[in-house]
CSV table of C-alpha atoms in Angstrom, one decimal:
chain,number,residue,atom,x,y,z
A,461,MET,CA,-5.3,32.2,-32.6
A,462,ALA,CA,-9.0,31.3,-32.2
A,463,PHE,CA,-12.0,32.4,-34.3
A,464,ARG,CA,-14.2,34.6,-32.2
A,465,THR,CA,-17.7,35.5,-33.3
A,466,ASP,CA,-21.1,36.3,-31.8
A,467,LEU,CA,-22.8,35.3,-35.1
A,468,ALA,CA,-24.4,31.9,-35.5
A,469,VAL,CA,-23.9,31.8,-39.2
A,470,GLU,CA,-20.2,32.5,-38.8
A,471,ALA,CA,-19.9,29.9,-36.1
A,472,ILE,CA,-21.1,27.2,-38.6
A,473,GLU,CA,-19.0,28.5,-41.4
A,474,ASN,CA,-15.9,28.1,-39.4
A,475,SER,CA,-16.7,24.7,-37.9
A,476,ASP,CA,-15.2,21.7,-39.7
A,477,LYS,CA,-17.9,19.6,-38.2
A,478,ALA,CA,-20.9,21.6,-39.2
A,479,ALA,CA,-22.0,19.4,-42.2
A,480,GLU,CA,-21.9,16.5,-39.9
A,481,LEU,CA,-24.1,18.0,-37.2
A,482,ARG,CA,-27.6,16.6,-37.4
A,483,GLN,CA,-29.0,18.9,-34.7
A,484,VAL,CA,-28.5,22.0,-37.0
A,485,GLU,CA,-31.1,23.2,-39.3
A,486,GLN,CA,-30.4,26.0,-41.7
A,487,THR,CA,-32.9,27.8,-44.2
A,488,GLU,CA,-32.8,30.9,-46.4
A,489,ARG,CA,-35.4,33.3,-47.3
A,490,THR,CA,-36.0,36.9,-48.5
A,491,LEU,CA,-38.0,39.6,-46.7
A,492,GLU,CA,-38.6,43.1,-48.3
A,493,GLY,CA,-35.9,42.4,-50.4
A,494,PHE,CA,-33.3,41.4,-47.7
A,495,SER,CA,-31.8,38.1,-47.3
A,496,VAL,CA,-32.6,36.1,-44.1
A,497,ARG,CA,-30.6,33.0,-42.9
A,498,GLU,CA,-32.0,31.0,-40.1
A,499,VAL,CA,-30.1,28.5,-38.0
A,500,ASP,CA,-31.9,26.3,-35.5
A,501,ILE,CA,-29.6,24.7,-33.1
A,502,LEU,CA,-31.5,21.8,-31.7
A,503,GLY,CA,-29.3,19.7,-29.5
A,504,GLU,CA,-26.6,20.2,-26.7
A,505,GLU,CA,-23.9,18.5,-28.9
A,506,ALA,CA,-24.3,21.1,-31.7
A,507,ALA,CA,-24.5,23.6,-29.1
A,508,ARG,CA,-21.1,22.7,-27.8
A,509,GLU,CA,-19.5,22.2,-31.0
A,510,LEU,CA,-20.6,25.8,-32.4
A,511,GLY,CA,-20.2,27.5,-28.9
A,512,LYS,CA,-23.7,28.9,-29.1
A,513,PRO,CA,-26.6,28.1,-26.9
A,514,ARG,CA,-29.6,25.9,-28.2
A,515,GLY,CA,-32.2,28.0,-29.9
A,516,ARG,CA,-33.2,29.9,-33.1
A,517,TYR,CA,-31.1,32.4,-34.8
A,518,LEU,CA,-32.3,34.7,-37.4
A,519,THR,CA,-29.6,36.8,-39.6
A,520,LEU,CA,-30.9,39.8,-41.5
A,521,GLU,CA,-28.4,41.0,-44.1
A,522,LEU,CA,-28.5,44.9,-44.4
A,523,THR,CA,-26.0,45.8,-47.2
A,524,ALA,CA,-28.7,47.6,-49.2
A,525,LEU,CA,-29.7,49.7,-46.1
A,526,MET,CA,-26.1,50.7,-45.4
A,527,ARG,CA,-25.7,51.7,-49.1
A,528,ARG,CA,-28.8,54.0,-48.5
A,529,GLU,CA,-30.7,52.4,-51.4
A,530,GLU,CA,-34.0,54.0,-52.1
A,531,ASP,CA,-36.8,52.9,-49.8
A,532,ALA,CA,-34.4,50.6,-47.9
A,533,PHE,CA,-35.1,52.1,-44.5
A,534,PRO,CA,-38.8,51.4,-44.2
A,535,ARG,CA,-38.2,48.0,-46.0
A,536,ALA,CA,-35.5,47.1,-43.4
A,537,CYS,CA,-37.8,48.2,-40.5
A,538,ARG,CA,-40.8,45.8,-41.9
A,539,ALA,CA,-38.4,43.0,-42.3
A,540,LEU,CA,-36.8,43.2,-38.9
A,541,SER,CA,-40.2,43.8,-37.1
A,542,THR,CA,-41.6,40.6,-38.8
A,543,LEU,CA,-38.6,38.6,-37.5
A,544,LEU,CA,-39.2,40.1,-34.1
A,545,SER,CA,-42.9,39.1,-34.2
A,546,GLU,CA,-42.0,35.5,-35.0
A,547,LEU,CA,-39.7,35.1,-32.2
A,548,LEU,CA,-41.8,36.8,-29.5
A,549,PRO,CA,-43.6,34.0,-27.8
A,550,GLU,CA,-47.4,33.6,-27.9
A,551,THR,CA,-47.5,34.0,-24.2
A,552,ALA,CA,-46.0,37.5,-24.5
A,553,LYS,CA,-48.2,38.7,-27.7
A,554,SER,CA,-50.1,41.1,-25.6
A,555,ALA,CA,-48.1,41.4,-22.3
A,556,PRO,CA,-45.9,44.3,-21.2
A,557,ILE,CA,-42.4,44.3,-22.7
A,558,LEU,CA,-39.3,45.7,-21.5
A,559,VAL,CA,-36.8,46.9,-24.2
A,560,THR,CA,-33.1,47.2,-22.9
A,561,GLY,CA,-30.4,49.0,-24.7
A,562,LEU,CA,-27.1,47.4,-23.4
A,563,GLY,CA,-23.8,48.9,-23.7
A,564,ASN,CA,-21.9,52.3,-23.1
A,565,ARG,CA,-23.2,55.2,-25.2
A,566,MET,CA,-20.0,57.1,-24.7
A,567,ILE,CA,-18.1,54.6,-26.9
A,568,THR,CA,-19.4,54.4,-30.4
A,569,PRO,CA,-19.1,50.8,-31.2
A,570,ASP,CA,-20.8,49.9,-28.0
A,571,ALA,CA,-23.6,52.5,-28.4
A,572,ILE,CA,-26.0,50.4,-30.6
A,573,GLY,CA,-28.2,49.3,-27.5
A,574,PRO,CA,-28.7,52.8,-25.9
A,575,GLN,CA,-29.1,54.6,-29.3
A,576,ALA,CA,-31.8,52.2,-30.2
A,577,ALA,CA,-33.5,52.5,-26.9
A,578,ASP,CA,-33.9,56.1,-27.6
A,579,HIS,CA,-36.0,55.3,-30.5
A,580,VAL,CA,-38.4,53.0,-28.8
A,581,ILE,CA,-41.8,54.7,-27.9
A,582,ALA,CA,-42.3,54.2,-24.2
A,583,THR,CA,-46.0,53.4,-23.4
A,584,ARG,CA,-46.5,51.8,-20.1
A,585,HIS,CA,-47.2,55.1,-18.2
A,586,LEU,CA,-49.8,56.0,-21.0
A,587,VAL,CA,-51.6,52.7,-21.0
A,588,GLU,CA,-51.8,52.7,-17.2
A,589,HIS,CA,-53.0,56.2,-16.7
A,590,GLU,CA,-55.2,56.7,-19.8
A,591,PRO,CA,-56.4,53.1,-20.6
A,592,ASP,CA,-59.4,54.1,-22.6
A,593,ILE,CA,-57.3,56.3,-24.9
A,594,PHE,CA,-54.4,54.0,-25.3
A,595,SER,CA,-56.5,50.6,-25.2
A,596,SER,CA,-54.9,49.4,-28.6
A,597,TRP,CA,-51.2,50.1,-27.5
A,598,ARG,CA,-49.1,47.5,-25.5
A,599,ALA,CA,-47.5,48.6,-22.3
A,600,VAL,CA,-43.7,49.0,-23.3
A,601,SER,CA,-41.1,50.3,-21.1
A,602,ALA,CA,-37.6,51.3,-22.5
A,603,LEU,CA,-34.3,51.1,-20.4
A,604,ALA,CA,-30.6,52.0,-21.2
A,605,PRO,CA,-28.9,50.9,-17.9
A,606,GLY,CA,-25.4,51.8,-18.9
A,607,VAL,CA,-22.4,49.6,-17.8
A,608,LEU,CA,-20.8,48.8,-14.4
A,609,GLY,CA,-18.1,51.4,-15.0
A,610,GLN,CA,-20.4,54.2,-15.3
A,611,THR,CA,-22.8,53.3,-12.6
A,612,GLY,CA,-21.2,51.1,-10.2
A,613,ILE,CA,-24.0,48.7,-10.6
A,614,GLU,CA,-24.0,45.4,-12.7
A,615,THR,CA,-26.3,45.7,-15.7
A,616,GLY,CA,-28.2,42.6,-14.7
A,617,GLU,CA,-28.9,44.0,-11.2
A,618,VAL,CA,-30.5,47.2,-12.7
A,619,VAL,CA,-32.6,45.2,-15.2
A,620,GLN,CA,-33.6,42.7,-12.5
A,621,GLY,CA,-34.8,45.6,-10.3
A,622,VAL,CA,-36.8,47.1,-13.0
A,623,MET,CA,-38.4,43.7,-13.9
A,624,ASP,CA,-39.4,43.1,-10.3
A,625,ARG,CA,-41.3,46.3,-10.6
A,626,ILE,CA,-43.1,46.1,-14.0
A,627,ALA,CA,-43.4,42.4,-14.6
A,628,PRO,CA,-42.8,42.3,-18.3
A,629,GLY,CA,-44.0,39.2,-20.3
A,630,ALA,CA,-40.7,39.3,-22.3
A,631,VAL,CA,-37.4,41.1,-22.5
A,632,ILE,CA,-35.9,42.6,-25.9
A,633,ALA,CA,-32.3,43.1,-25.4
A,634,VAL,CA,-30.3,45.1,-27.9
A,635,ASP,CA,-26.5,45.0,-27.9
A,636,ALA,CA,-23.3,45.2,-29.9
A,637,LEU,CA,-21.6,42.1,-31.2
A,638,ALA,CA,-18.3,41.0,-32.5
A,639,ALA,CA,-18.1,39.5,-36.0
A,640,GLY,CA,-15.4,37.2,-37.5
A,641,ARG,CA,-15.3,38.9,-40.8
A,642,LEU,CA,-14.9,42.5,-41.7
A,643,SER,CA,-17.5,42.1,-44.4
A,644,ARG,CA,-20.3,41.7,-41.7
A,645,LEU,CA,-19.5,44.8,-39.8
A,646,MET,CA,-22.6,47.0,-39.6
A,647,ARG,CA,-24.1,44.8,-42.4
A,648,THR,CA,-25.9,42.1,-40.3
A,649,VAL,CA,-28.7,42.0,-37.6
A,650,GLN,CA,-28.9,38.7,-35.7
A,651,ILE,CA,-32.1,38.0,-33.9
A,652,ALA,CA,-32.2,35.1,-31.3
A,653,ASP,CA,-34.4,33.6,-28.7
A,654,THR,CA,-31.5,32.5,-26.7
A,655,GLY,CA,-30.9,35.7,-24.7
A,656,ILE,CA,-27.5,37.5,-24.6
A,657,THR,CA,-24.3,37.8,-22.7
A,658,PRO,CA,-23.4,41.5,-22.5
A,659,GLY,CA,-19.7,42.3,-23.1
A,660,ALA,CA,-18.9,38.6,-24.4
A,661,GLY,CA,-17.9,40.1,-27.8
A,662,VAL,CA,-15.1,42.2,-26.4
A,663,GLY,CA,-14.0,39.7,-23.9
A,664,ASN,CA,-15.6,41.2,-21.0
A,665,ALA,CA,-18.6,39.1,-20.3
A,666,ARG,CA,-21.1,40.0,-17.5
A,667,ALA,CA,-24.0,38.0,-16.3
A,668,ALA,CA,-26.3,36.5,-19.2
A,669,PHE,CA,-29.7,37.7,-19.9
A,670,ASN,CA,-31.8,34.7,-20.9
A,671,LYS,CA,-35.0,33.0,-19.7
A,672,GLU,CA,-33.1,31.1,-16.9
A,673,THR,CA,-31.6,34.3,-15.2
A,674,LEU,CA,-34.5,36.6,-15.8
A,675,GLY,CA,-37.4,34.3,-15.7
A,676,VAL,CA,-39.1,35.5,-19.0
A,677,PRO,CA,-38.3,34.8,-22.5
A,678,VAL,CA,-35.5,37.3,-23.9
A,679,ILE,CA,-35.3,38.2,-27.5
A,680,ALA,CA,-31.6,39.3,-28.4
A,681,VAL,CA,-31.0,41.7,-31.1
A,682,GLY,CA,-27.3,42.2,-32.0
A,683,VAL,CA,-25.3,44.2,-34.5
A,684,PRO,CA,-21.7,43.4,-35.1
A,685,THR,CA,-19.8,46.5,-34.7
A,686,VAL,CA,-16.3,45.1,-34.2
A,687,VAL,CA,-13.8,42.4,-35.3
A,688,ASP,CA,-11.4,41.0,-32.9
A,689,GLY,CA,-7.8,41.6,-34.1
A,690,ALA,CA,-6.7,38.0,-33.3
A,691,THR,CA,-9.7,36.7,-35.2
A,692,LEU,CA,-8.8,38.9,-38.3
A,693,ALA,CA,-5.2,37.6,-38.2
A,694,HIS,CA,-6.4,34.1,-37.9
A,695,GLU,CA,-8.7,34.5,-41.0
A,696,ILE,CA,-5.9,36.2,-43.0
A,697,GLY,CA,-3.4,33.6,-42.2
A,698,ALA,CA,-5.8,30.9,-43.0
A,699,GLN,CA,-6.5,32.1,-46.4
A,700,MET,CA,-2.8,32.4,-47.0
A,701,ASN,CA,-2.3,28.7,-46.2
A,702,GLY,CA,-0.9,29.5,-42.9
A,703,ALA,CA,1.3,32.1,-43.5
A,704,SER,CA,2.5,34.3,-40.7
A,705,CYS,CA,4.4,37.6,-40.5
A,706,GLU,CA,5.1,40.3,-37.9
A,707,ALA,CA,2.0,42.3,-39.0
A,708,LEU,CA,-0.3,39.5,-38.4
A,709,ASP,CA,1.4,38.6,-35.2
A,710,ASP,CA,0.8,42.3,-34.0
A,711,LEU,CA,-2.9,41.9,-34.5
A,712,SER,CA,-2.9,39.0,-32.0
A,713,SER,CA,-2.5,41.7,-29.2
A,714,PRO,CA,-5.8,42.8,-27.6
A,715,VAL,CA,-7.3,45.1,-30.3
A,716,MET,CA,-10.6,45.7,-31.9
A,717,ILE,CA,-11.2,46.9,-35.4
A,718,THR,CA,-14.2,48.9,-36.6
A,719,THR,CA,-15.3,50.7,-39.7
A,720,ARG,CA,-14.4,54.3,-40.6
A,721,ASP,CA,-17.9,55.6,-40.7
A,722,ILE,CA,-19.1,53.9,-37.3
A,723,ASP,CA,-20.6,57.0,-35.9
A,724,ARG,CA,-23.2,57.4,-38.9
A,725,GLU,CA,-23.7,53.6,-39.3
A,726,VAL,CA,-24.6,53.2,-35.6
A,727,SER,CA,-26.9,55.9,-35.6
A,728,ASP,CA,-28.6,54.8,-38.8
A,729,ILE,CA,-28.9,51.0,-37.6
A,730,ALA,CA,-29.9,52.0,-34.2
A,731,ARG,CA,-32.7,54.1,-35.4
A,732,MET,CA,-33.7,51.2,-37.6
A,733,ILE,CA,-33.8,48.7,-34.8
A,734,GLY,CA,-35.8,51.2,-32.6
A,735,TYR,CA,-38.4,51.7,-35.3
A,736,SER,CA,-38.7,47.9,-36.0
A,737,ILE,CA,-39.2,47.2,-32.2
A,738,ASN,CA,-41.9,49.8,-32.2
A,739,MET,CA,-43.7,48.2,-35.3
A,740,ALA,CA,-43.4,44.6,-33.9
A,741,LEU,CA,-45.0,45.5,-30.7
A,742,HIS,CA,-47.5,48.0,-32.3
A,743,PRO,CA,-48.5,46.5,-35.5
A,744,HIS,CA,-50.6,49.5,-36.4
A,745,LEU,CA,-47.6,51.8,-36.8
A,746,SER,CA,-45.9,52.8,-39.9
A,747,VAL,CA,-42.4,54.5,-40.1
A,748,THR,CA,-44.0,57.7,-40.9
A,749,ASP,CA,-46.3,57.3,-37.7
A,750,ILE,CA,-43.2,56.7,-35.7
A,751,ASP,CA,-41.5,59.9,-37.1
A,752,LEU,CA,-44.5,61.9,-35.8
A,753,TYR,CA,-44.5,60.3,-32.3
A,754,LEU,CA,-40.7,60.7,-31.9
A,755,SER,CA,-40.5,64.4,-33.3
């Protein structure tokens, strides 16, 4: 059974050769009271070993937010908006931005992207039609394109068609991910400058969203909402010195595991991501301001 994860930090933790890879740099810091781990994959050898594209991966731990600690929501928004601002390239600092909420809003663990897009303040039409009033705002478009089974159109085709029309300087893509460990479900946000492959976490990979396919930088924001059953069985067996039993073998069948409170947790973290995107793209906004605009 293979270890499946979309998180760079877990790929390193599970790699026997991680300590030997000279093309990987790791650092840790704290933002607004939240732990941030940064992984920089600098070469192709490390990329192949870890199964992740070359690039920069920032992992924000959100345990305090999910415990609903006092003042955790605005602090989390400020922390994530700071990380997003760091990854947005200089060439896109004032350019139009397209925010895409990937996934199927009818399936709760896959609804992070569409729900986050619901909380993004779309301003492109305002900037175009009232430039004097909205001169301090960036032109932002928000799109939740759905999935192939809903629309009959590949998500990449929808996004490419929109991009041809609005010509953004960068894309921010929000999607659900798969973790390798239950402890990271809904407790982690990964931000990367490598783009994203929709559906990869559940074994249904579609066309990749990255600079090569879309022609502009793609910042991926992902939250692990499921753990693959085979991965969980692999982890349990490894911690039991390779022990196996019928119950673990059952987990090797195609099954995804999520949390008991997934509805509330997806709603909470999607709102936080949407607010953070607003604050990164419009630095003059606070959480209170966004509440007013979206009310």
